CSV table of C-alpha atoms and ligand atoms in Angstrom, one decimal:
chain,number,residue,atom,x,y,z
A,1,MET,CA,71.6,5.3,-39.6
A,2,SER,CA,68.6,7.5,-40.1
A,3,ASN,CA,68.6,9.8,-43.1
A,4,LEU,CA,67.3,13.0,-41.6
A,5,SER,CA,67.4,14.8,-45.0
A,6,ILE,CA,64.1,13.0,-45.8
A,7,LEU,CA,62.5,15.5,-43.3
A,8,SER,CA,63.6,18.6,-45.2
A,9,GLY,CA,60.6,20.6,-46.4
A,10,LYS,CA,58.0,18.4,-44.5
A,11,THR,CA,55.4,20.4,-42.6
A,12,TYR,CA,54.6,19.6,-38.9
A,13,PHE,CA,51.9,20.4,-36.4
A,14,ILE,CA,52.2,19.8,-32.6
A,15,ARG,CA,49.2,19.6,-30.3
A,16,THR,CA,50.3,19.9,-26.6
A,17,PHE,CA,48.3,18.7,-23.6
A,18,GLY,CA,49.2,19.0,-19.9
A,19,CYS,CA,51.6,21.1,-18.0
A,20,GLN,CA,54.4,23.5,-18.9
A,21,MET,CA,56.9,20.5,-18.9
A,22,ASN,CA,55.1,19.3,-22.0
A,23,LEU,CA,55.0,22.8,-23.5
A,24,HIS,CA,58.7,23.1,-23.1
A,25,ASP,CA,59.2,19.6,-24.5
A,26,SER,CA,57.1,20.6,-27.5
A,27,GLU,CA,59.4,23.6,-28.0
A,28,ARG,CA,62.4,21.3,-28.1
A,29,VAL,CA,60.7,19.0,-30.6
A,30,SER,CA,59.9,22.0,-32.8
A,31,GLY,CA,63.6,23.1,-32.5
A,32,LEU,CA,64.8,19.7,-33.6
A,33,LEU,CA,62.4,19.6,-36.6
A,34,ASP,CA,63.3,23.2,-37.6
A,35,SER,CA,66.9,22.2,-37.6
A,36,CYS,CA,66.1,19.4,-40.0
A,37,GLY,CA,64.4,21.9,-42.4
A,38,CYS,CA,60.8,21.1,-41.5
A,39,LEU,CA,58.2,23.9,-41.6
A,40,VAL,CA,55.4,24.7,-39.2
A,41,ALA,CA,51.9,23.9,-40.4
A,42,SER,CA,48.8,25.8,-39.2
A,43,SER,CA,46.6,22.7,-38.7
A,44,PRO,CA,46.8,18.9,-38.8
A,45,ALA,CA,45.2,19.0,-42.2
A,46,ASP,CA,48.2,21.0,-43.6
A,47,ALA,CA,50.8,18.8,-41.9
A,48,ASP,CA,53.0,15.9,-43.1
A,49,ILE,CA,53.8,15.2,-39.4
A,50,VAL,CA,51.2,15.4,-36.6
A,51,ILE,CA,52.6,15.1,-33.1
A,52,PHE,CA,50.5,14.8,-29.9
A,53,MET,CA,52.4,15.7,-26.7
A,54,THR,CA,50.2,13.8,-24.2
A,55,CYS,CA,49.3,14.1,-20.5
A,56,CYS,CA,48.0,11.4,-18.2
A,57,VAL,CA,47.6,13.4,-14.9
A,58,ARG,CA,43.8,13.0,-15.1
A,59,GLU,CA,41.6,10.6,-17.0
A,60,ALA,CA,40.1,13.4,-19.2
A,61,ALA,CA,43.5,14.2,-20.6
A,62,ASP,CA,44.1,10.5,-21.2
A,63,THR,CA,41.0,9.8,-23.2
A,64,ARG,CA,41.3,12.9,-25.4
A,65,LEU,CA,44.2,11.4,-27.2
A,66,TYR,CA,42.1,8.6,-28.6
A,67,GLY,CA,39.6,11.1,-30.2
A,68,GLN,CA,42.4,13.2,-31.5
A,69,CYS,CA,44.3,10.3,-33.2
A,70,SER,CA,41.2,8.9,-34.8
A,71,SER,CA,40.1,12.3,-36.1
A,72,CYS,CA,43.4,12.3,-38.1
A,73,LYS,CA,42.0,9.4,-40.1
A,74,SER,CA,39.5,11.7,-41.9
A,75,LEU,CA,42.0,14.4,-42.8
A,76,PRO,CA,42.7,15.2,-46.4
A,77,ALA,CA,46.0,13.9,-47.9
A,78,SER,CA,49.0,15.8,-46.5
A,79,PRO,CA,51.0,18.2,-48.7
A,80,SER,CA,53.8,15.6,-49.3
A,81,GLY,CA,51.3,12.7,-49.9
A,82,LYS,CA,52.3,10.8,-46.7
A,83,ARG,CA,51.4,11.8,-43.2
A,84,VAL,CA,53.2,10.4,-40.1
A,85,ILE,CA,51.5,10.5,-36.7
A,86,ALA,CA,53.6,10.6,-33.6
A,87,VAL,CA,52.7,10.4,-29.9
A,88,GLY,CA,55.1,11.8,-27.3
A,89,GLY,CA,54.8,13.0,-23.7
A,90,CYS,CA,53.6,11.2,-20.6
A,91,ILE,CA,51.1,8.7,-22.1
A,92,ALA,CA,53.8,7.6,-24.5
A,93,GLN,CA,56.1,7.2,-21.6
A,94,ARG,CA,53.6,5.2,-19.6
A,95,ASP,CA,52.2,2.9,-22.3
A,96,GLY,CA,55.0,2.7,-24.9
A,97,GLU,CA,54.4,0.2,-27.6
A,98,GLY,CA,51.1,-0.8,-26.0
A,99,LEU,CA,49.5,2.3,-27.4
A,100,LEU,CA,49.7,0.7,-30.9
A,101,THR,CA,47.0,-1.8,-29.8
A,102,ASN,CA,44.3,0.9,-29.7
A,103,LEU,CA,45.8,3.5,-31.9
A,104,ASP,CA,46.3,1.8,-35.2
A,105,ASN,CA,47.1,4.9,-37.2
A,106,VAL,CA,50.1,6.0,-35.0
A,107,ASP,CA,53.5,5.6,-36.6
A,108,VAL,CA,55.9,6.9,-34.0
A,109,ILE,CA,55.9,6.8,-30.2
A,110,PHE,CA,58.6,8.6,-28.1
A,111,GLY,CA,58.8,8.9,-24.3
A,112,THR,CA,59.5,11.9,-22.1
A,113,HIS,CA,63.2,11.0,-22.0
A,114,SER,CA,63.5,10.2,-25.7
A,115,ILE,CA,62.9,13.7,-27.3
A,116,ALA,CA,66.5,13.9,-28.6
A,117,HIS,CA,65.6,11.0,-30.9
A,118,VAL,CA,62.4,12.3,-32.4
A,119,ALA,CA,63.8,13.4,-35.7
A,120,GLU,CA,65.4,10.0,-36.4
A,121,LEU,CA,62.2,8.2,-35.5
A,122,LEU,CA,60.2,10.3,-37.8
A,123,ALA,CA,62.8,10.0,-40.6
A,124,ASP,CA,62.7,6.2,-40.3
A,125,ALA,CA,58.9,6.2,-40.4
A,126,PHE,CA,58.9,8.2,-43.6
A,127,ALA,CA,61.6,5.9,-45.1
A,128,ASP,CA,60.2,2.5,-44.3
A,129,GLY,CA,56.5,3.1,-43.4
A,130,ASP,CA,57.0,1.0,-40.2
A,131,HIS,CA,56.2,1.7,-36.6
A,132,HIS,CA,59.1,3.2,-34.6
A,133,VAL,CA,59.0,3.3,-30.8
A,134,ARG,CA,61.5,4.7,-28.4
A,135,VAL,CA,60.8,4.9,-24.6
A,136,GLU,CA,63.9,5.3,-22.4
A,137,GLU,CA,63.9,4.3,-18.8
A,138,ILE,CA,62.7,7.3,-16.8
A,139,ASP,CA,65.9,7.5,-14.8
A,140,THR,CA,68.2,8.1,-17.8
A,141,GLY,CA,69.0,11.8,-17.8
A,142,ALA,CA,66.9,13.7,-20.3
A,143,ALA,CA,69.0,15.7,-22.7
A,144,THR,CA,68.8,19.4,-22.3
A,145,ASP,CA,71.3,20.7,-24.9
A,146,MET,CA,68.9,20.7,-27.8
A,147,PRO,CA,67.8,23.3,-30.3
A,148,TRP,CA,64.6,24.9,-29.2
A,149,HIS,CA,61.9,26.9,-30.9
A,150,ARG,CA,60.2,29.4,-28.6
A,151,GLU,CA,56.5,30.3,-29.1
A,152,THR,CA,57.2,33.9,-28.1
A,153,ALA,CA,60.2,36.1,-28.4
A,154,TYR,CA,59.6,37.9,-25.1
A,155,HIS,CA,59.0,35.0,-22.7
A,156,ALA,CA,60.8,31.7,-22.2
A,157,TRP,CA,60.1,28.5,-20.1
A,158,VAL,CA,63.4,27.5,-18.5
A,159,PRO,CA,63.4,24.0,-17.0
A,160,ILE,CA,65.7,23.9,-14.0
A,161,MET,CA,65.0,20.3,-13.1
A,162,THR,CA,63.0,17.3,-14.3
A,163,GLY,CA,61.1,14.6,-12.4
A,164,CYS,CA,59.6,14.5,-8.9
A,165,ASN,CA,60.5,12.6,-5.7
A,166,ASN,CA,57.4,13.4,-3.7
A,167,PHE,CA,55.0,10.6,-4.7
A,168,CYS,CA,51.8,12.3,-3.6
A,169,SER,CA,49.4,9.4,-3.3
A,170,TYR,CA,47.1,10.5,-6.1
A,171,CYS,CA,49.7,11.5,-8.7
A,172,ILE,CA,51.1,9.7,-11.7
A,173,VAL,CA,53.8,12.3,-12.5
A,174,PRO,CA,56.7,10.6,-10.7
A,175,TYR,CA,56.0,7.4,-12.6
A,176,VAL,CA,56.2,9.1,-16.0
A,177,ARG,CA,58.8,11.8,-15.4
A,178,GLY,CA,61.2,9.9,-13.1
A,179,ARG,CA,63.1,11.2,-10.1
A,180,GLU,CA,64.3,14.7,-9.5
A,181,LYS,CA,67.3,15.7,-11.6
A,182,SER,CA,68.6,19.3,-11.4
A,183,ARG,CA,70.4,21.0,-14.2
A,184,PRO,CA,73.8,22.5,-13.3
A,185,MET,CA,73.3,26.1,-12.0
A,186,ASP,CA,75.9,27.6,-14.3
A,187,GLU,CA,74.1,26.0,-17.3
A,188,ILE,CA,70.8,27.6,-16.3
A,189,VAL,CA,72.4,31.0,-15.6
A,190,ASP,CA,74.2,30.9,-19.0
A,191,GLU,CA,71.0,30.0,-20.7
A,192,VAL,CA,69.1,33.0,-19.1
A,193,THR,CA,72.0,35.3,-19.9
A,194,GLY,CA,71.7,34.2,-23.6
A,195,LEU,CA,68.0,34.7,-23.5
A,196,VAL,CA,68.4,38.3,-22.2
A,197,ARG,CA,70.8,39.0,-25.1
A,198,GLN,CA,68.1,37.7,-27.5
A,199,GLY,CA,65.6,40.2,-26.0
A,200,VAL,CA,63.6,37.9,-23.7
A,201,ARG,CA,62.1,39.9,-20.8
A,202,SER,CA,60.3,37.3,-18.8
A,203,ILE,CA,61.1,33.7,-17.8
A,204,THR,CA,59.4,31.0,-15.9
A,205,LEU,CA,61.7,28.6,-14.1
A,206,LEU,CA,60.1,25.1,-14.3
A,207,GLY,CA,60.1,22.0,-12.1
A,208,GLN,CA,57.6,19.9,-10.3
A,209,ASN,CA,59.0,21.1,-7.1
A,210,VAL,CA,61.5,24.0,-7.7
A,211,ASN,CA,62.1,24.4,-4.0
A,212,SER,CA,64.2,21.2,-3.9
A,213,TYR,CA,66.3,22.4,-6.9
A,214,GLY,CA,69.9,21.2,-6.3
A,215,ARG,CA,69.2,18.7,-3.6
A,216,ASP,CA,70.3,15.8,-5.9
A,217,HIS,CA,73.7,17.5,-6.4
A,218,ASP,CA,74.5,19.1,-3.1
A,219,HIS,CA,72.3,17.5,-0.5
A,220,ASP,CA,70.8,20.9,0.4
A,221,PRO,CA,68.4,22.8,-1.9
A,222,ARG,CA,69.9,25.8,-3.7
A,223,PHE,CA,66.8,27.4,-5.2
A,224,ALA,CA,67.4,30.7,-3.3
A,225,GLU,CA,70.9,31.0,-4.7
A,226,LEU,CA,69.6,30.2,-8.2
A,227,LEU,CA,67.0,33.0,-7.9
A,228,ARG,CA,69.7,35.5,-6.9
A,229,ARG,CA,72.0,34.4,-9.7
A,230,VAL,CA,69.3,34.5,-12.3
A,231,GLY,CA,68.2,37.8,-10.9
A,232,ASP,CA,71.7,39.2,-11.7
A,233,THR,CA,71.4,38.3,-15.5
A,234,GLY,CA,69.4,41.4,-16.3
A,235,ILE,CA,66.2,39.5,-17.0
A,236,GLU,CA,63.2,41.7,-16.1
A,237,ARG,CA,60.6,39.3,-14.8
A,238,ILE,CA,61.2,35.9,-13.1
A,239,TYR,CA,58.3,33.5,-12.3
A,240,PHE,CA,58.7,29.9,-11.2
A,241,THR,CA,56.4,27.0,-10.8
A,242,SER,CA,55.7,24.7,-8.9
A,243,SER,CA,56.5,25.1,-5.2
A,244,HIS,CA,55.8,22.4,-2.8
A,245,PRO,CA,54.9,23.9,0.6
A,246,LYS,CA,57.0,21.4,2.6
A,247,ASP,CA,60.2,22.7,0.9
A,248,LEU,CA,59.7,26.5,0.7
A,249,LEU,CA,62.6,27.7,2.8
A,250,PRO,CA,62.9,31.1,4.6
A,251,GLU,CA,66.0,31.9,2.5
A,252,THR,CA,63.8,31.4,-0.7
A,253,ILE,CA,61.2,33.8,0.7
A,254,ASP,CA,64.0,36.3,1.4
A,255,ALA,CA,65.4,35.9,-2.1
A,256,MET,CA,61.8,36.5,-3.5
A,257,ALA,CA,61.5,39.6,-1.5
A,258,GLU,CA,65.0,41.0,-2.2
A,259,VAL,CA,65.6,40.2,-5.9
A,260,PRO,CA,63.8,42.9,-7.8
A,261,ALA,CA,63.2,40.7,-10.9
A,262,VAL,CA,61.4,38.0,-9.0
A,263,MET,CA,57.7,38.9,-9.5
A,264,PRO,CA,55.3,39.1,-6.6
A,265,GLN,CA,53.6,35.9,-7.5
A,266,LEU,CA,53.8,32.4,-5.9
A,267,HIS,CA,52.1,29.2,-7.0
A,268,LEU,CA,51.9,27.1,-3.8
A,269,ALA,CA,49.7,24.0,-4.4
A,270,VAL,CA,47.7,23.2,-1.3
A,271,GLN,CA,45.5,20.4,-2.7
A,272,SER,CA,43.3,20.2,0.4
A,273,GLY,CA,42.5,22.3,3.5
A,274,SER,CA,42.0,19.2,5.7
A,275,SER,CA,45.0,17.9,7.6
A,276,ARG,CA,43.5,14.4,7.5
A,277,ILE,CA,43.2,14.4,3.7
A,278,LEU,CA,46.7,16.0,3.3
A,279,LYS,CA,48.1,13.1,5.3
A,280,LEU,CA,46.3,10.6,3.1
A,281,MET,CA,47.7,12.5,0.1
A,282,ASN,CA,51.2,12.2,1.4
A,283,ARG,CA,51.7,15.9,1.2
A,284,LYS,CA,53.8,16.2,4.4
A,285,TYR,CA,52.3,19.4,5.8
A,286,THR,CA,49.2,20.2,7.8
A,287,ARG,CA,46.5,22.9,7.2
A,288,GLU,CA,48.1,24.9,10.0
A,289,GLN,CA,51.6,24.7,8.6
A,290,TYR,CA,50.3,25.8,5.2
A,291,LEU,CA,48.5,28.8,6.6
A,292,ASP,CA,51.5,29.7,8.7
A,293,LEU,CA,53.7,29.6,5.6
A,294,VAL,CA,51.3,31.8,3.7
A,295,GLN,CA,51.5,34.3,6.6
A,296,ARG,CA,55.3,34.2,6.6
A,297,VAL,CA,55.3,34.9,2.8
A,298,ARG,CA,52.8,37.8,3.2
A,299,ASP,CA,54.9,39.3,6.0
A,300,ARG,CA,57.8,39.6,3.6
A,301,ILE,CA,55.9,40.3,0.4
A,302,PRO,CA,52.6,41.8,1.5
A,303,ASN,CA,51.0,42.2,-2.0
A,304,ILE,CA,51.9,38.7,-3.3
A,305,ALA,CA,49.5,37.0,-5.7
A,306,LEU,CA,49.2,33.6,-4.2
A,307,THR,CA,47.9,30.9,-6.5
A,308,THR,CA,47.2,27.2,-5.9
A,309,ASP,CA,46.0,23.8,-7.0
A,310,ILE,CA,43.1,22.0,-5.2
A,311,ILE,CA,41.7,18.5,-5.6
A,312,VAL,CA,38.1,17.9,-4.7
A,313,GLY,CA,36.8,14.3,-4.1
A,314,PHE,CA,40.0,12.6,-2.9
A,315,PRO,CA,38.8,9.1,-1.9
A,316,GLY,CA,37.1,9.3,1.5
A,317,GLU,CA,36.8,13.1,1.6
A,318,THR,CA,33.9,14.0,3.9
A,319,GLU,CA,31.8,17.1,3.9
A,320,GLU,CA,33.8,18.2,6.9
A,321,ASP,CA,37.1,17.8,5.1
A,322,PHE,CA,35.7,19.7,2.2
A,323,GLU,CA,34.5,22.6,4.3
A,324,GLN,CA,38.1,22.8,5.7
A,325,THR,CA,39.2,23.3,2.1
A,326,VAL,CA,36.6,26.1,1.5
A,327,SER,CA,37.6,27.9,4.7
A,328,LEU,CA,41.3,27.6,3.8
A,329,VAL,CA,40.5,29.2,0.4
A,330,ASP,CA,38.8,32.1,2.2
A,331,GLU,CA,41.6,32.5,4.6
A,332,ALA,CA,44.5,32.2,2.2
A,333,LYS,CA,42.8,34.6,-0.2
A,334,PHE,CA,44.1,33.0,-3.4
A,335,ALA,CA,44.5,35.3,-6.4
A,336,GLN,CA,43.7,32.2,-8.6
A,337,ALA,CA,43.3,28.5,-8.0
A,338,PHE,CA,43.3,25.6,-10.4
A,339,THR,CA,40.6,23.2,-9.2
A,340,PHE,CA,40.4,19.6,-10.2
A,341,ILE,CA,38.0,16.7,-9.4
A,342,TYR,CA,40.1,13.8,-8.2
A,343,SER,CA,40.8,11.3,-11.0
A,344,LYS,CA,41.8,7.8,-10.2
A,345,ARG,CA,45.2,6.9,-11.7
A,346,GLU,CA,46.1,3.2,-11.8
A,347,GLY,CA,49.4,2.4,-10.2
A,348,THR,CA,49.2,5.2,-7.6
A,349,PRO,CA,48.5,4.3,-3.9
A,350,ALA,CA,45.2,6.3,-3.8
A,351,ALA,CA,43.8,4.2,-6.6
A,352,LYS,CA,43.4,1.4,-4.0
A,353,ILE,CA,41.2,3.4,-1.7
A,354,VAL,CA,37.5,2.6,-2.2
A,355,ASP,CA,35.3,5.7,-2.1
A,356,PRO,CA,31.6,5.5,-1.6
A,357,THR,CA,31.0,9.2,-2.2
A,358,PRO,CA,28.5,9.7,-5.1
A,359,ARG,CA,29.8,11.6,-8.1
A,360,ALA,CA,27.0,14.1,-7.8
A,361,VAL,CA,28.1,15.0,-4.3
A,362,ILE,CA,31.7,15.6,-5.5
A,363,GLN,CA,30.4,17.7,-8.4
A,364,GLU,CA,28.3,19.9,-6.1
A,365,ARG,CA,31.3,20.4,-3.8
A,366,PHE,CA,33.5,21.3,-6.8
A,367,ASP,CA,30.9,23.9,-8.0
A,368,ARG,CA,30.7,25.4,-4.5
A,369,LEU,CA,34.5,25.6,-4.2
A,370,VAL,CA,34.8,27.3,-7.6
A,371,LYS,CA,32.4,30.1,-6.3
A,372,HIS,CA,34.7,30.7,-3.4
A,373,VAL,CA,37.8,30.8,-5.6
A,374,GLU,CA,36.1,33.2,-7.9
A,375,GLN,CA,35.3,35.5,-5.0
A,376,THR,CA,38.9,35.5,-3.7
A,377,ALA,CA,40.2,36.1,-7.2
A,378,PHE,CA,37.7,39.0,-7.7
A,379,ASP,CA,38.8,40.5,-4.3
A,380,PHE,CA,42.5,40.2,-5.2
A,381,ASN,CA,41.9,42.0,-8.6
A,382,GLN,CA,39.8,44.7,-6.9
A,383,GLY,CA,43.0,45.6,-5.0
A,384,SER,CA,44.5,46.8,-8.3
A,385,LEU,CA,41.7,49.3,-9.0
A,386,ASP,CA,43.0,52.9,-9.4
A,387,THR,CA,46.7,51.7,-9.6
A,388,THR,CA,49.0,51.8,-12.5
A,389,VAL,CA,50.4,48.5,-13.5
A,390,PRO,CA,53.2,47.8,-16.0
A,391,MET,CA,51.7,45.4,-18.6
A,392,LEU,CA,54.0,43.1,-20.6
A,393,ILE,CA,52.2,43.1,-24.0
A,394,GLU,CA,51.4,39.6,-25.4
A,395,GLY,CA,49.2,40.6,-28.3
A,396,THR,CA,45.6,41.6,-28.8
A,397,SER,CA,42.6,40.1,-27.1
A,398,LYS,CA,41.0,37.1,-29.0
A,399,LYS,CA,37.7,38.8,-28.7
A,400,ASP,CA,38.7,42.3,-29.9
A,401,PRO,CA,41.7,43.1,-32.2
A,402,ASN,CA,41.5,46.7,-30.9
A,403,VAL,CA,42.3,45.7,-27.4
A,404,LEU,CA,45.9,44.9,-26.2
A,405,GLN,CA,46.3,42.0,-23.8
A,406,GLY,CA,49.2,41.3,-21.5
A,407,LYS,CA,50.4,40.5,-18.0
A,408,SER,CA,50.9,42.5,-14.9
A,409,PRO,CA,53.8,41.6,-12.5
A,410,TRP,CA,51.3,39.7,-10.5
A,411,ASN,CA,50.5,37.6,-13.6
A,412,GLN,CA,47.0,39.1,-13.9
A,413,THR,CA,45.6,39.4,-17.4
A,414,VAL,CA,45.4,43.1,-18.4
A,415,HIS,CA,43.5,44.8,-21.2
A,416,CYS,CA,43.8,48.3,-22.7
A,417,PRO,CA,42.8,49.8,-26.0
A,418,VAL,CA,45.5,49.7,-28.8
A,419,PRO,CA,47.0,53.3,-28.8
A,420,ALA,CA,45.7,55.2,-31.8
A,421,GLY,CA,47.7,54.9,-35.0
A,422,VAL,CA,50.0,52.0,-33.7
A,423,ASP,CA,50.2,48.6,-35.2
A,424,PRO,CA,49.7,46.3,-32.2
A,425,VAL,CA,52.1,43.7,-33.6
A,426,THR,CA,55.0,46.2,-33.1
A,427,LEU,CA,54.1,46.3,-29.4
A,428,ILE,CA,54.3,42.6,-28.6
A,429,GLY,CA,57.0,42.1,-26.0
A,430,LYS,CA,57.0,45.7,-24.9
A,431,VAL,CA,55.9,47.0,-21.6
A,432,ILE,CA,53.2,49.7,-21.2
A,433,ASP,CA,51.7,51.3,-18.1
A,434,VAL,CA,48.0,50.8,-17.7
A,435,HIS,CA,45.9,52.8,-15.2
A,436,VAL,CA,43.3,50.2,-14.0
A,437,ASP,CA,39.7,51.3,-13.9
A,438,THR,CA,38.0,47.9,-14.1
A,439,ALA,CA,38.8,44.8,-12.1
A,440,ARG,CA,36.9,41.5,-12.7
A,441,THR,CA,37.5,38.0,-11.6
A,442,TRP,CA,39.7,37.1,-14.6
A,443,TYR,CA,41.2,40.3,-15.8
A,444,LEU,CA,42.0,44.0,-15.2
A,445,ALA,CA,41.3,46.7,-17.8
A,446,GLY,CA,42.2,50.4,-18.1
A,447,ALA,CA,43.8,53.0,-20.3
A,448,SER,CA,47.5,53.1,-21.2
A,449,VAL,CA,49.7,55.8,-19.8
A,450,GLY,CA,52.7,57.0,-21.7
A,451,ASP,CA,54.6,55.0,-24.4
A,452,ALA,CA,55.5,51.4,-24.7
A,453,ARG,CA,59.1,50.6,-23.8
B,1,LIG,N1,54.2,19.3,-8.9
B,1,LIG,C1,53.1,20.2,-8.8
B,1,LIG,C2,52.7,20.5,-7.4
B,1,LIG,O1,52.7,19.6,-6.6
B,1,LIG,O2,52.4,21.7,-7.2
B,1,LIG,C3,51.9,19.7,-9.5
B,1,LIG,C4,52.0,19.1,-10.8
B,1,LIG,S1,50.5,18.4,-11.4
B,1,LIG,C5,51.0,18.3,-13.0
B,1,LIG,C6,49.3,19.7,-11.4
B,1,LIG,C7,48.1,19.4,-10.5
B,1,LIG,O3,47.3,18.4,-11.0
B,1,LIG,C8,48.4,19.0,-9.1
B,1,LIG,O4,48.9,20.0,-8.3
B,1,LIG,C9,47.1,18.4,-8.6
B,1,LIG,O5,46.3,19.4,-8.1
B,1,LIG,C10,46.5,17.9,-9.9
B,1,LIG,N2,46.5,16.4,-9.9
B,1,LIG,C11,47.5,15.6,-9.9
B,1,LIG,N3,47.1,14.3,-9.9
B,1,LIG,C12,45.7,14.4,-9.9
B,1,LIG,C13,44.7,13.4,-9.9
B,1,LIG,N4,44.9,12.1,-9.9
B,1,LIG,N5,43.4,13.8,-9.9
B,1,LIG,C14,43.1,15.2,-10.0
B,1,LIG,N6,44.0,16.1,-10.0
B,1,LIG,C15,45.3,15.7,-10.0
B,2,LIG,FE1,52.6,15.1,-8.4
B,2,LIG,FE2,53.1,15.7,-5.9
B,2,LIG,FE3,55.1,15.5,-7.5
B,2,LIG,FE4,53.4,17.5,-7.7
B,2,LIG,S1,54.8,17.1,-6.0
B,2,LIG,S2,54.2,16.3,-9.4
B,2,LIG,S3,51.5,16.6,-7.2
B,2,LIG,S4,53.8,13.8,-6.9
B,3,LIG,FE1,50.6,15.8,-17.5
B,3,LIG,FE2,53.0,14.8,-17.7
B,3,LIG,FE3,52.6,17.4,-17.0
B,3,LIG,S1,51.2,13.8,-16.8
B,3,LIG,S2,50.6,17.4,-16.1
B,3,LIG,S3,52.1,16.5,-18.9
B,3,LIG,S4,54.2,16.0,-16.3
């Protein structure tokens, strides 16, 4: 039986890589450590416990872990005199104990479904100085009823499901996060109701494919119903990510249009504009079906900020396929797009496809695509010129402490000067109207109108 009291007073630092799933898992790890009396450290050097929450979706994320772990070797002694290094997240789930072969200074390894045990593992490592590894099978249900330490008081990530059933041919996620498992709807609604009581104003519902929420319980997806019920809790802003185009139902588009708290923003990953490549990717929709869906969404929510993910250089992608992606970007007019160069992931079907395309060609295509995305993002933001947008204040700009930074309902970054005589810290989590006079590719700027509320 682990003696958790050994953790009391220890300082911890968590570095998180990857997607919002990991961000939220990190919040749960923090919550557990807080409940054991641990204290947050401002850097690895000040920490008795350093935790890396890892991602393996692309090779770059994978290799970063090795550098980060070895840099811990040159840190000064920790405050308590003993430092424990832990690796969690998707690489831990994939490689388990095998990580110890290359990472000789790691003490604790815990998988994506073992977060509830992290405190015991760390306590044991402090007590006996041995390695402690716990990687549950991915199809054991991940615990959800854990304490949880939120990074901000005004926004919360709310996982509604874990895992993914889609097996896109390039993607490692289903192998490290398991199959889709939806949380009970009442549990989610109760959680959001509690968040509203605590003063949270904005939430993001999380899942690899939120559109299939509930399918594992009730056969039919119930995401539209969930949106309506969450919309009744009094929460002011609802975002969700990610949406798979093959599962976005008309009833969900209706709920998005009709529930006032659902923000006019939709992340709808397209991945490629070529139907041939989409088939090889196992995405289960064509270019035409995607564009038709975009049109149907715009018919109901004309000003929607549509965002997407795109992969360049999927094995065998030709110049013609790539041009189809570029033209789709121009046609869909994305407000933002996350663009990635294809990264071979061992164990996925696409890893077996041999690709003769030189890296320099893929890089040149990637750079070309980014220019188109920047143009559509710029065009989208130009549409906000001379309008007044309610900005949810997140803090001040990193570049200028006299400038407030926040988010518009369309999830655009917005800047405005800190109102005279006001401490900006007191404004965090409040909403202020900003009259937009500048619209660039990455942000809007203007002057505040009226008081924060
Ligand atoms: N479930 C989400 C969806 O389908 O919209 C995506 C989750 S994944 C964590 C985020 C993005 O990473 C994907 O949409 C895809 O564009 C990208 N990605 C996944 N596997 C990749 C790979 N092997 N190489 C490059 N990008 C990849
Ligand atoms: Fe990966 Fe596809 Fe699942 Fe998204 S939907 S997590 S891209 S397998
Ligand atoms: Fe990465 Fe795991 Fe998310 S592989 S993208 S952290 S689900």
